[in-house]
Backbone as JSON, one array per atom type, in Angstrom:
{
  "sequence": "XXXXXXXXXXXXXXXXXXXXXXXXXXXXXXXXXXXXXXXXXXXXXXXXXXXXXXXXXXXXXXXXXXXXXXXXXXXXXXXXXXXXXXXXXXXXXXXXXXXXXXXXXXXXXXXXXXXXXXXXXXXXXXXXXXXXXXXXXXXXXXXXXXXXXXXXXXXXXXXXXXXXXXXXXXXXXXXXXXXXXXXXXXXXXXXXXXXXXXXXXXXXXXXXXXXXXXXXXXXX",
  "N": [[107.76, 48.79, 129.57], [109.64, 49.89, 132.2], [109.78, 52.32, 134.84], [112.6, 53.32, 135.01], [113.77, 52.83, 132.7], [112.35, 54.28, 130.94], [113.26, 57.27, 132.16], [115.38, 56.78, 131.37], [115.17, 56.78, 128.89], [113.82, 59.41, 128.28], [115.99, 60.87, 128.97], [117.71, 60.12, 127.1], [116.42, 61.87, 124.55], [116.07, 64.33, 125.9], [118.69, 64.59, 125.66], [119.62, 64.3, 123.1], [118.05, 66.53, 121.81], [119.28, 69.06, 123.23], [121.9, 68.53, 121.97], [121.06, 68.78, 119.05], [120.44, 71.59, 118.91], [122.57, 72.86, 120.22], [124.27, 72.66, 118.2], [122.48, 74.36, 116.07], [122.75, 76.74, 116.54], [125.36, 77.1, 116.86], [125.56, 77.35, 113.85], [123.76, 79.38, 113.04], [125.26, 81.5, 114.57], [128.03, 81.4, 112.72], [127.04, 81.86, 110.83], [125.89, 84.06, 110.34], [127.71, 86.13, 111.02], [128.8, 86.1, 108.67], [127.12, 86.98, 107.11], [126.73, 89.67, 108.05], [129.3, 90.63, 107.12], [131.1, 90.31, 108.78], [132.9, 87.9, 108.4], [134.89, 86.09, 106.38], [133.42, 84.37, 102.91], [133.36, 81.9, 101.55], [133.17, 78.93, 103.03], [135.54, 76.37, 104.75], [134.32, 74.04, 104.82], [132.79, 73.78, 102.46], [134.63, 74.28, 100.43], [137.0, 74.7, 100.34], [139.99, 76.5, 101.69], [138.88, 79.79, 103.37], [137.62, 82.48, 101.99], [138.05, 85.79, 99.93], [135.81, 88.17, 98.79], [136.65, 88.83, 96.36], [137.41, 86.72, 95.22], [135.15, 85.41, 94.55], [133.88, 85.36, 92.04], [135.47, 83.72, 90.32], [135.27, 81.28, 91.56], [132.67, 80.94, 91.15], [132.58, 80.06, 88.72], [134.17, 77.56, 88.65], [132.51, 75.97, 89.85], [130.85, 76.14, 87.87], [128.5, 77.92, 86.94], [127.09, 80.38, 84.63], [128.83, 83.18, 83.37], [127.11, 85.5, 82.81], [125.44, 85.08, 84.76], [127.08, 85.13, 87.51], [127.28, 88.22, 87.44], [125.25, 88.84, 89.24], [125.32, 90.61, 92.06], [127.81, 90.22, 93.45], [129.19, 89.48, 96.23], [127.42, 90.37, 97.65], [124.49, 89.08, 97.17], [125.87, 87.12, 96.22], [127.37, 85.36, 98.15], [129.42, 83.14, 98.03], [129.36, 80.77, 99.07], [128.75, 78.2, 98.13], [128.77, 74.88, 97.12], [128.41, 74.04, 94.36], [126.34, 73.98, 91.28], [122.92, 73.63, 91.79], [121.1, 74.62, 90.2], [121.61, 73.87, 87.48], [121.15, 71.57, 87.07], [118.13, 71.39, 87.4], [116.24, 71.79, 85.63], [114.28, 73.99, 85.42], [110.84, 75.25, 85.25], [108.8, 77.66, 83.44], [106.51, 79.32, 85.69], [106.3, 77.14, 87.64], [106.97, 76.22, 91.56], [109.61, 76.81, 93.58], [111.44, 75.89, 95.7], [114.5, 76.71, 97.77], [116.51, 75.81, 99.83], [118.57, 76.32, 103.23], [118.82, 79.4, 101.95], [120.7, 81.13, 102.08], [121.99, 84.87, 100.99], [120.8, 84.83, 98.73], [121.46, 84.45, 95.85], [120.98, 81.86, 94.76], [118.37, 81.57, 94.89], [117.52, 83.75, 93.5], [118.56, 83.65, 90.55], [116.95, 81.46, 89.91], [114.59, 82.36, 90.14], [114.51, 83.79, 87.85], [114.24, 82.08, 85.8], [111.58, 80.74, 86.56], [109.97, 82.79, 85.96], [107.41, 85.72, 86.13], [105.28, 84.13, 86.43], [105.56, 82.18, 87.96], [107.18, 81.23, 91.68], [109.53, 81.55, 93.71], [110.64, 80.04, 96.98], [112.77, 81.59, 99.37], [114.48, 79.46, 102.11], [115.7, 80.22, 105.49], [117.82, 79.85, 108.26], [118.77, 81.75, 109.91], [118.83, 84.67, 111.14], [120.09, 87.09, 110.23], [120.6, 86.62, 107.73], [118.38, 86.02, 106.21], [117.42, 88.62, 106.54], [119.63, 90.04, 104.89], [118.67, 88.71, 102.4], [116.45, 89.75, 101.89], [116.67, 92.33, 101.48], [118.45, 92.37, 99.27], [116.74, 91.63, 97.11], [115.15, 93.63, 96.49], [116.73, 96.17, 96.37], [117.48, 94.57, 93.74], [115.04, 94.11, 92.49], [113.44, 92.07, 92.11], [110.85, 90.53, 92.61], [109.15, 88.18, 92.42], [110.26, 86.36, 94.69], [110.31, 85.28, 98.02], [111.64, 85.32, 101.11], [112.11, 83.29, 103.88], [112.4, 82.96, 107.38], [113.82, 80.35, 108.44], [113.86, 76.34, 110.01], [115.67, 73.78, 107.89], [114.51, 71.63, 108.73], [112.24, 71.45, 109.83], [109.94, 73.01, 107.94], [107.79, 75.95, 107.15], [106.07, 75.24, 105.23], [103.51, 74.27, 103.03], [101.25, 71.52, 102.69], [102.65, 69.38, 99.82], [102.79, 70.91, 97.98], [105.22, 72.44, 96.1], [106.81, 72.21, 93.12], [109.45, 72.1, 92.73], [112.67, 71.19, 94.62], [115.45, 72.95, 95.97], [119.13, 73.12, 96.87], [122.04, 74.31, 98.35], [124.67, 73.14, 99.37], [124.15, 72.7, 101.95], [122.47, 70.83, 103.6], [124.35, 69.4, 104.62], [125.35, 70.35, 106.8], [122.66, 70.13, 108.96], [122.06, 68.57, 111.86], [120.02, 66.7, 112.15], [119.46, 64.88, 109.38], [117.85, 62.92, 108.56], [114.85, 64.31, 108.75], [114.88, 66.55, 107.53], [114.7, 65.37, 104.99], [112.41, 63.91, 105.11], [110.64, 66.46, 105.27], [111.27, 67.97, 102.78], [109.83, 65.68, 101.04], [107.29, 65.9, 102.51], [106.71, 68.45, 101.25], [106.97, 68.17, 98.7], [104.76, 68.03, 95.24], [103.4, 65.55, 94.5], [105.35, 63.64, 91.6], [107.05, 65.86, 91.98], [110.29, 67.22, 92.17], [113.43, 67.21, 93.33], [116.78, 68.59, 93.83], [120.17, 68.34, 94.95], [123.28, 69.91, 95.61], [125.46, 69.27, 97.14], [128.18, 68.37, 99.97], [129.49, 64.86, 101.04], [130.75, 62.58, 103.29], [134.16, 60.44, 103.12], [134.67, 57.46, 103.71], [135.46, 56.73, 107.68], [134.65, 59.0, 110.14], [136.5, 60.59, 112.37], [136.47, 60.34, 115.71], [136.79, 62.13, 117.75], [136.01, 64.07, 115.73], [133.43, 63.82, 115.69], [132.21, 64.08, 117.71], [132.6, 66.8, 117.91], [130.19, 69.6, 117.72], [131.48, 71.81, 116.91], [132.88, 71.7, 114.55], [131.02, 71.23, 112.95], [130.46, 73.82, 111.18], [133.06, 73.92, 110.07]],
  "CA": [[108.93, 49.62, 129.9], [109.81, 50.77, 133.74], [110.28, 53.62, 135.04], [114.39, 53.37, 134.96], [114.27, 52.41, 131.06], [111.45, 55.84, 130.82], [113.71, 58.07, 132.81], [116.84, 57.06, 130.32], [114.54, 57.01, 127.43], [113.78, 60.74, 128.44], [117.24, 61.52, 129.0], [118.44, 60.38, 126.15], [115.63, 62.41, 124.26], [116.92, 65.59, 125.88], [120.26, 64.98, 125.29], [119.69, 64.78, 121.67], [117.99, 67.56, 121.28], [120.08, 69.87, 123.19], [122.91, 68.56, 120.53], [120.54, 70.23, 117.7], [119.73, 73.04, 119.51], [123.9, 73.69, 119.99], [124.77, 72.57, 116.27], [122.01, 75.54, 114.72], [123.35, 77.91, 117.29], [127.18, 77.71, 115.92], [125.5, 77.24, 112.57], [123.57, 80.43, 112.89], [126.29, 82.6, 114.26], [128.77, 81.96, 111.7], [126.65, 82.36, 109.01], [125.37, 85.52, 110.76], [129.0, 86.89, 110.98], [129.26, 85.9, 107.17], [125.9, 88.02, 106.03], [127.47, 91.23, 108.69], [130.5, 91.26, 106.98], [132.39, 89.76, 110.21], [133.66, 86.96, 108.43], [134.61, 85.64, 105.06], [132.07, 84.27, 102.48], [133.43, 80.44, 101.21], [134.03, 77.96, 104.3], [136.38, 75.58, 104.38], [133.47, 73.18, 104.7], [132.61, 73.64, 100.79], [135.25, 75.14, 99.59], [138.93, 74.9, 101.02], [140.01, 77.55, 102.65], [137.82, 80.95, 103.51], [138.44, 82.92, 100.69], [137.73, 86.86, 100.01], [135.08, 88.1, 97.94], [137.44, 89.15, 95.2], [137.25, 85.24, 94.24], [133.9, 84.49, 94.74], [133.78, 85.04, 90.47], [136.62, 82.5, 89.89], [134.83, 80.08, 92.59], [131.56, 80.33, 90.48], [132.74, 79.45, 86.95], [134.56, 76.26, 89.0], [131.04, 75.66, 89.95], [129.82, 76.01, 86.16], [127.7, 79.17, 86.57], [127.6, 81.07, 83.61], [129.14, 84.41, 83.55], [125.9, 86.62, 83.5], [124.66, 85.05, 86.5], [128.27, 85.55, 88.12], [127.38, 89.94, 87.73], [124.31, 89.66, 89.97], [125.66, 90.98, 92.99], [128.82, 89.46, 93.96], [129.82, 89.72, 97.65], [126.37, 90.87, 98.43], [123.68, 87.96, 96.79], [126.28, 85.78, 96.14], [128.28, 85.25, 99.03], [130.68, 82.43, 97.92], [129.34, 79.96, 100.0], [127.64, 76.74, 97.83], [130.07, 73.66, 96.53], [127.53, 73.09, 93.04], [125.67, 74.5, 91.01], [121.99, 72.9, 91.4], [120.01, 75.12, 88.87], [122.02, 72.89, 85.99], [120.46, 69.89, 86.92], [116.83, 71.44, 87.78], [115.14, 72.4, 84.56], [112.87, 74.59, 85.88], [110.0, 76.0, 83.83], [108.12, 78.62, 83.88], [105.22, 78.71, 86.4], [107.11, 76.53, 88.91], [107.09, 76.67, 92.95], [110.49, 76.08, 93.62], [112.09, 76.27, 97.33], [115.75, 76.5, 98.25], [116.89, 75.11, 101.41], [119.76, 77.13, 102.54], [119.15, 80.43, 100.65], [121.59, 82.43, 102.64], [121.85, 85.83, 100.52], [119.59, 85.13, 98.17], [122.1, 84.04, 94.66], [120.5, 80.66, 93.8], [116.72, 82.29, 94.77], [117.44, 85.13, 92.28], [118.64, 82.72, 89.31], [115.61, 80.42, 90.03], [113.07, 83.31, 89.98], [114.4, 84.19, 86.5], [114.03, 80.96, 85.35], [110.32, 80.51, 86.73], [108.85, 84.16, 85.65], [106.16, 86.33, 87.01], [103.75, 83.49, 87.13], [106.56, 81.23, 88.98], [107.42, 81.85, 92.6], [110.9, 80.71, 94.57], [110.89, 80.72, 98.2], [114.21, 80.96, 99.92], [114.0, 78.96, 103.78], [117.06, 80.31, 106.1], [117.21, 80.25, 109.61], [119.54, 83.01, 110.11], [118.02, 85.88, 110.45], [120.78, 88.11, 109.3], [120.71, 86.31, 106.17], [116.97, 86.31, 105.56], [117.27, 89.96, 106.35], [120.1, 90.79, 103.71], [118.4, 88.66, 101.09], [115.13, 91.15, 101.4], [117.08, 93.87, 101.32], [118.75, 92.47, 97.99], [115.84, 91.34, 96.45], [114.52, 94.98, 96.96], [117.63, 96.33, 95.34], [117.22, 94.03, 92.41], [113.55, 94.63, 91.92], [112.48, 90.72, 92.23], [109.82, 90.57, 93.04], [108.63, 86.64, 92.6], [110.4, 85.74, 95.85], [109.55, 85.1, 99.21], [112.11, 84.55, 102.21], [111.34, 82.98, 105.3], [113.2, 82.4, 108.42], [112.74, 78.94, 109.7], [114.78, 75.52, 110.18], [114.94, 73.1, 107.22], [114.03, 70.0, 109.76], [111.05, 72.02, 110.22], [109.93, 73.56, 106.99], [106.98, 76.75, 107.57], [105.52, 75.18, 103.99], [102.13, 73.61, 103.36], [102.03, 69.99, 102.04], [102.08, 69.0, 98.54], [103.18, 72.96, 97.45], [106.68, 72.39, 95.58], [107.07, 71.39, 92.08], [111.02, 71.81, 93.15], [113.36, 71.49, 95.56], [116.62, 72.33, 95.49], [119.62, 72.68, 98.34], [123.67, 73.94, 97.48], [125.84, 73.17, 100.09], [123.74, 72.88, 103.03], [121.96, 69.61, 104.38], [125.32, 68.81, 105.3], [125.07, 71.38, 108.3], [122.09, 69.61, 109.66], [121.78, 67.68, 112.83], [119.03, 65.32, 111.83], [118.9, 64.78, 108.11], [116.58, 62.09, 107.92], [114.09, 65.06, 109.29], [115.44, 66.99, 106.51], [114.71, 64.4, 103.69], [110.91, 63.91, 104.93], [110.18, 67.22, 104.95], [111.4, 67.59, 101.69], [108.82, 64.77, 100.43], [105.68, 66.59, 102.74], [106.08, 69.37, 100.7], [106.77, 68.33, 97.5], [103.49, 67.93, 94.79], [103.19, 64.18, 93.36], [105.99, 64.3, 90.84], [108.53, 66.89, 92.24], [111.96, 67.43, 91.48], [114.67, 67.32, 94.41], [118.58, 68.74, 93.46], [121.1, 69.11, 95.87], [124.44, 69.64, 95.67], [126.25, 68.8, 99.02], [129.1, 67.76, 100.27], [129.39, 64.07, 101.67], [132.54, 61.71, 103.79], [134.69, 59.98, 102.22], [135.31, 56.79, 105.08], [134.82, 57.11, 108.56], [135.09, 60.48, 110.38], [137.24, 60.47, 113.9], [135.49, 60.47, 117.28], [136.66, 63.79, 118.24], [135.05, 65.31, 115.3], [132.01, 63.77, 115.38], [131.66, 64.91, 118.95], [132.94, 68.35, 118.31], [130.17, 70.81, 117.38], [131.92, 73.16, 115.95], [133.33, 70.67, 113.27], [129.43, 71.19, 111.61], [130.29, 74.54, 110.99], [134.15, 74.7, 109.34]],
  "C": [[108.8, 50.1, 131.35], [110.22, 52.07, 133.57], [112.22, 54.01, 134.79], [114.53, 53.84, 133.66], [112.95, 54.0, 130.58], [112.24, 56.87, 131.3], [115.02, 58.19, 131.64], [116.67, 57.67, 129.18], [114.65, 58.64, 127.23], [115.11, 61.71, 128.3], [118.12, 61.47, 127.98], [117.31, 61.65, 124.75], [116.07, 63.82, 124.22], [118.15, 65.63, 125.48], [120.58, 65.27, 123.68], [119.47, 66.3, 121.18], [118.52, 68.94, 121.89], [121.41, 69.96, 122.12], [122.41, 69.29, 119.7], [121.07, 71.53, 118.15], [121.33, 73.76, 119.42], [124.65, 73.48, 118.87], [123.89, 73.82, 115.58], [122.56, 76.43, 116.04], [124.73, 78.05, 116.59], [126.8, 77.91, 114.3], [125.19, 78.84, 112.19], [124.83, 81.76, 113.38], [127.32, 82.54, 113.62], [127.99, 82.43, 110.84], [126.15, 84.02, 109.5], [126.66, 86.23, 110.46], [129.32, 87.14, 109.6], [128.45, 87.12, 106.5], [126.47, 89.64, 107.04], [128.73, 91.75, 107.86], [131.65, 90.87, 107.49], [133.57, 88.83, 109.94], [133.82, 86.81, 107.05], [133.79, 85.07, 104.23], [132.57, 82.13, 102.42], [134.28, 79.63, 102.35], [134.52, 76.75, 103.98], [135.68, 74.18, 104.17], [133.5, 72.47, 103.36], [133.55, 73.8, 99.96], [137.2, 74.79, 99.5], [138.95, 75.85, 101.88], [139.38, 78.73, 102.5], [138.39, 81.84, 102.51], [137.32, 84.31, 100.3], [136.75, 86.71, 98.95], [135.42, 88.43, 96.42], [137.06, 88.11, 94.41], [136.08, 84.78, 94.25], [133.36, 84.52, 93.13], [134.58, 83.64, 90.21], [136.11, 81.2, 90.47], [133.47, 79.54, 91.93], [131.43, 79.78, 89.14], [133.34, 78.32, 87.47], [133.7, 75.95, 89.19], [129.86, 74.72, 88.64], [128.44, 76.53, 86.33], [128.05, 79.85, 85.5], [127.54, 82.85, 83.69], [128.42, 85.75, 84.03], [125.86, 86.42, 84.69], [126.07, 85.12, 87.4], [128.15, 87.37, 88.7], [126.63, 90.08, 88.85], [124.75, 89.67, 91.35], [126.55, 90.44, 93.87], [129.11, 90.34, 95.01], [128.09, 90.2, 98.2], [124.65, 89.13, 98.2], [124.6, 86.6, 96.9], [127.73, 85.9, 96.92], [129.92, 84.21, 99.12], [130.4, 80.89, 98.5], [128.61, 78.32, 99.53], [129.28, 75.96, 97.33], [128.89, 73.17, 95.28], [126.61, 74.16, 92.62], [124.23, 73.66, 90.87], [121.11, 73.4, 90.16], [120.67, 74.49, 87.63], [120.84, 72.29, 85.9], [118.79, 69.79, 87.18], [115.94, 71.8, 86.62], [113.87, 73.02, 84.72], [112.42, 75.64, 84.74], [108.78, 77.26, 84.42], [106.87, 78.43, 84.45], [105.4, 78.07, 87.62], [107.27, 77.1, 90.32], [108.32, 76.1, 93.49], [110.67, 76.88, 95.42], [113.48, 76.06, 97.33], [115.99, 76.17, 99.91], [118.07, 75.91, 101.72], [120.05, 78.36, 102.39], [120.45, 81.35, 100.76], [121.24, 83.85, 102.27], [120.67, 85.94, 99.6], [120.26, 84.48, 96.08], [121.01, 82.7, 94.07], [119.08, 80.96, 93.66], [116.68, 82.75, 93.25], [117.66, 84.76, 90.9], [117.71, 82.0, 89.38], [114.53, 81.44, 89.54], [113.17, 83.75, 88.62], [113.74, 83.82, 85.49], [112.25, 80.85, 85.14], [109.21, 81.58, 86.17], [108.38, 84.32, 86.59], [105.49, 85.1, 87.49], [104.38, 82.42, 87.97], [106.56, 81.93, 90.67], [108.65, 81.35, 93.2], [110.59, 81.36, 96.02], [112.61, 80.34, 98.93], [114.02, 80.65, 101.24], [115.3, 79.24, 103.99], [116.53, 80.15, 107.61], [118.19, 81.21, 110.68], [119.01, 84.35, 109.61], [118.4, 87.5, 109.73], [120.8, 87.76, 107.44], [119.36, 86.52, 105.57], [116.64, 87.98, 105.48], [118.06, 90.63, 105.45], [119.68, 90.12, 102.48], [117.05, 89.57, 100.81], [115.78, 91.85, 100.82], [117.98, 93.31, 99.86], [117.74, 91.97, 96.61], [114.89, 92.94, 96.14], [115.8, 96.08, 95.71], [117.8, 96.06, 94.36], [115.93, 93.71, 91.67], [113.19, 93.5, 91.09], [111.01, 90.54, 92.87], [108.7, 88.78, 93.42], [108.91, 85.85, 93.44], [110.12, 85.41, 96.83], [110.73, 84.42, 99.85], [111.58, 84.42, 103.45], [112.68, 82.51, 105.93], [112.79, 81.34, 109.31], [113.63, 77.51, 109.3], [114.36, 74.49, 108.58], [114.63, 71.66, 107.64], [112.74, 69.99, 109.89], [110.25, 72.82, 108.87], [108.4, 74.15, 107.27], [106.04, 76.12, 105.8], [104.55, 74.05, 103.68], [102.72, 72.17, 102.31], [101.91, 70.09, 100.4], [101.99, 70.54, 97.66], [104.04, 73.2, 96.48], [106.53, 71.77, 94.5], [108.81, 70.81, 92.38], [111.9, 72.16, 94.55], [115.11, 71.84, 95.53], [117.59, 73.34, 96.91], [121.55, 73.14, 97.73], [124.26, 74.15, 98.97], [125.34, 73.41, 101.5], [123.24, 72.11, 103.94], [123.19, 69.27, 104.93], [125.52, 69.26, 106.81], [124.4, 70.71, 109.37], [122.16, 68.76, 110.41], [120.94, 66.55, 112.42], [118.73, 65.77, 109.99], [118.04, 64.12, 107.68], [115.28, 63.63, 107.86], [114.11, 66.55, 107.95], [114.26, 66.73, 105.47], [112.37, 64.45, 104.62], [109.98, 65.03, 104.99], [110.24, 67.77, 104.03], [109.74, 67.09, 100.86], [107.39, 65.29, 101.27], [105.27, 67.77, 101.85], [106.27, 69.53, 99.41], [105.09, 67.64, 96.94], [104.1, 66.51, 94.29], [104.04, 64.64, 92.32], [106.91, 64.83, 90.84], [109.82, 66.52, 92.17], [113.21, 67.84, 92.99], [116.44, 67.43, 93.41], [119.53, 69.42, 94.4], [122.18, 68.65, 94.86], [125.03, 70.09, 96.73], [127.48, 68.08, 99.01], [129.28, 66.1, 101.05], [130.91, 63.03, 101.98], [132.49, 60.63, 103.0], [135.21, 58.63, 103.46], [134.74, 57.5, 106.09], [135.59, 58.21, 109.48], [135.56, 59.83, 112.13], [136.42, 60.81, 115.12], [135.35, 61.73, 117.43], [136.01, 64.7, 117.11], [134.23, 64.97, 114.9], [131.39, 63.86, 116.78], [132.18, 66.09, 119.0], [131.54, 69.07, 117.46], [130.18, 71.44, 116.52], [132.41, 72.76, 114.5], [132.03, 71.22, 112.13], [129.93, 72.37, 111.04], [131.6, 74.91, 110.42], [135.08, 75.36, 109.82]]
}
């Protein structure tokens, strides 16, 4: 390789990763605006249109959550914001190290940790730090205790290898800039065995130039 074809190489290198870098920036300040209050909870991303917290009950029985888990803290845990319910399809048992990708408020954590018991643990990974800071503060309020949030990218995951019986993900890999980066961190930190469940949104055909160079498109 020459120097020319090293200099492009480089340049294209940066150019990528300034793209990340300004895809979790719009990512993080909506969702920041979302956990303040600033903005509505269900984006048009997942959902249709942004839609008050009045409906965020009516939005979770379309889901196929069941009613109990609908009481625990609507507009505050459960912000409105997934397209699926993954805890169906995860059979998690007690004892289990499950991780959410995602967590935002803290809703799919707080149904997971039920699931798993004391001797279970769920961690929720955000990388908004308004959100990792109002799911403490509702985990604190709801006197969970088996949780653990962290603020940190899921391209990048702060979690040791081979740790995770489960993984699971509602309405969020879609956000990401690099999903492959995603998907193999995923598989570093699940145990031999583990259990992956998203539910995500994915295109239907091919998406238009301008909004697969806009940005802001990632974010709704």
């Amino acid at each position: 390789m020459d120097i020319k074809q090293m200099k492009q190489l480089k340049r294209g290198v940066k150019n990528m990763k300034n793209r990340k870098d300004n895809m979790h920036g719009l990512v993080i300040a909506k969702y920041s605006e979302i956990a303040k209050g600033e903005r509505e909870g269900c984006s048009s991303s997942c959902c249709g249109e942004s839609t008050p917290f009045v409906d965020i009950k009516e939005i979770g029985k379309v889901l196929d959550y069941k009613e109990e888990d609908l009481l625990l803290a609507p507009g505050q845990a459960n912000l409105g914001l997934g397209c699926g319910n993954p805890l169906n399809l995860a059979n998690l048992q007690p004892g289990e190290t499950v991780l959410d990708l995602g967590s935002g408020a803290g809703f799919d954590v707080f149904l997971a940790a039920k699931k798993v018991g004391e001797l279970g643990k769920v961690i929720g990974m955000d990388m908004t730090p308004e959100m990792v800071r109002k799911a403490r503060e509702n985990a604190e309020k709801l006197n969970i205790s088996n949780v653990d949030f962290r603020l940190g990218k899921i391209e990048e995951l702060p979690i040791s290898d081979n740790s995770l019986d489960v993984v699971i993900s509602n309405c969020v890999i879609n956000l990401s800039p690099d999903k492959s980066a995603v998907f193999r961190e995923i598989y570093r930190s699940l145990k031999p065995g583990g259990r992956i469940i998203i539910s995500d949104v994915l295109r239907s055909g091919e998406i238009p130039e301008e909004l697969k160079n806009n940005p802001a498109a990632y974010t709704g």
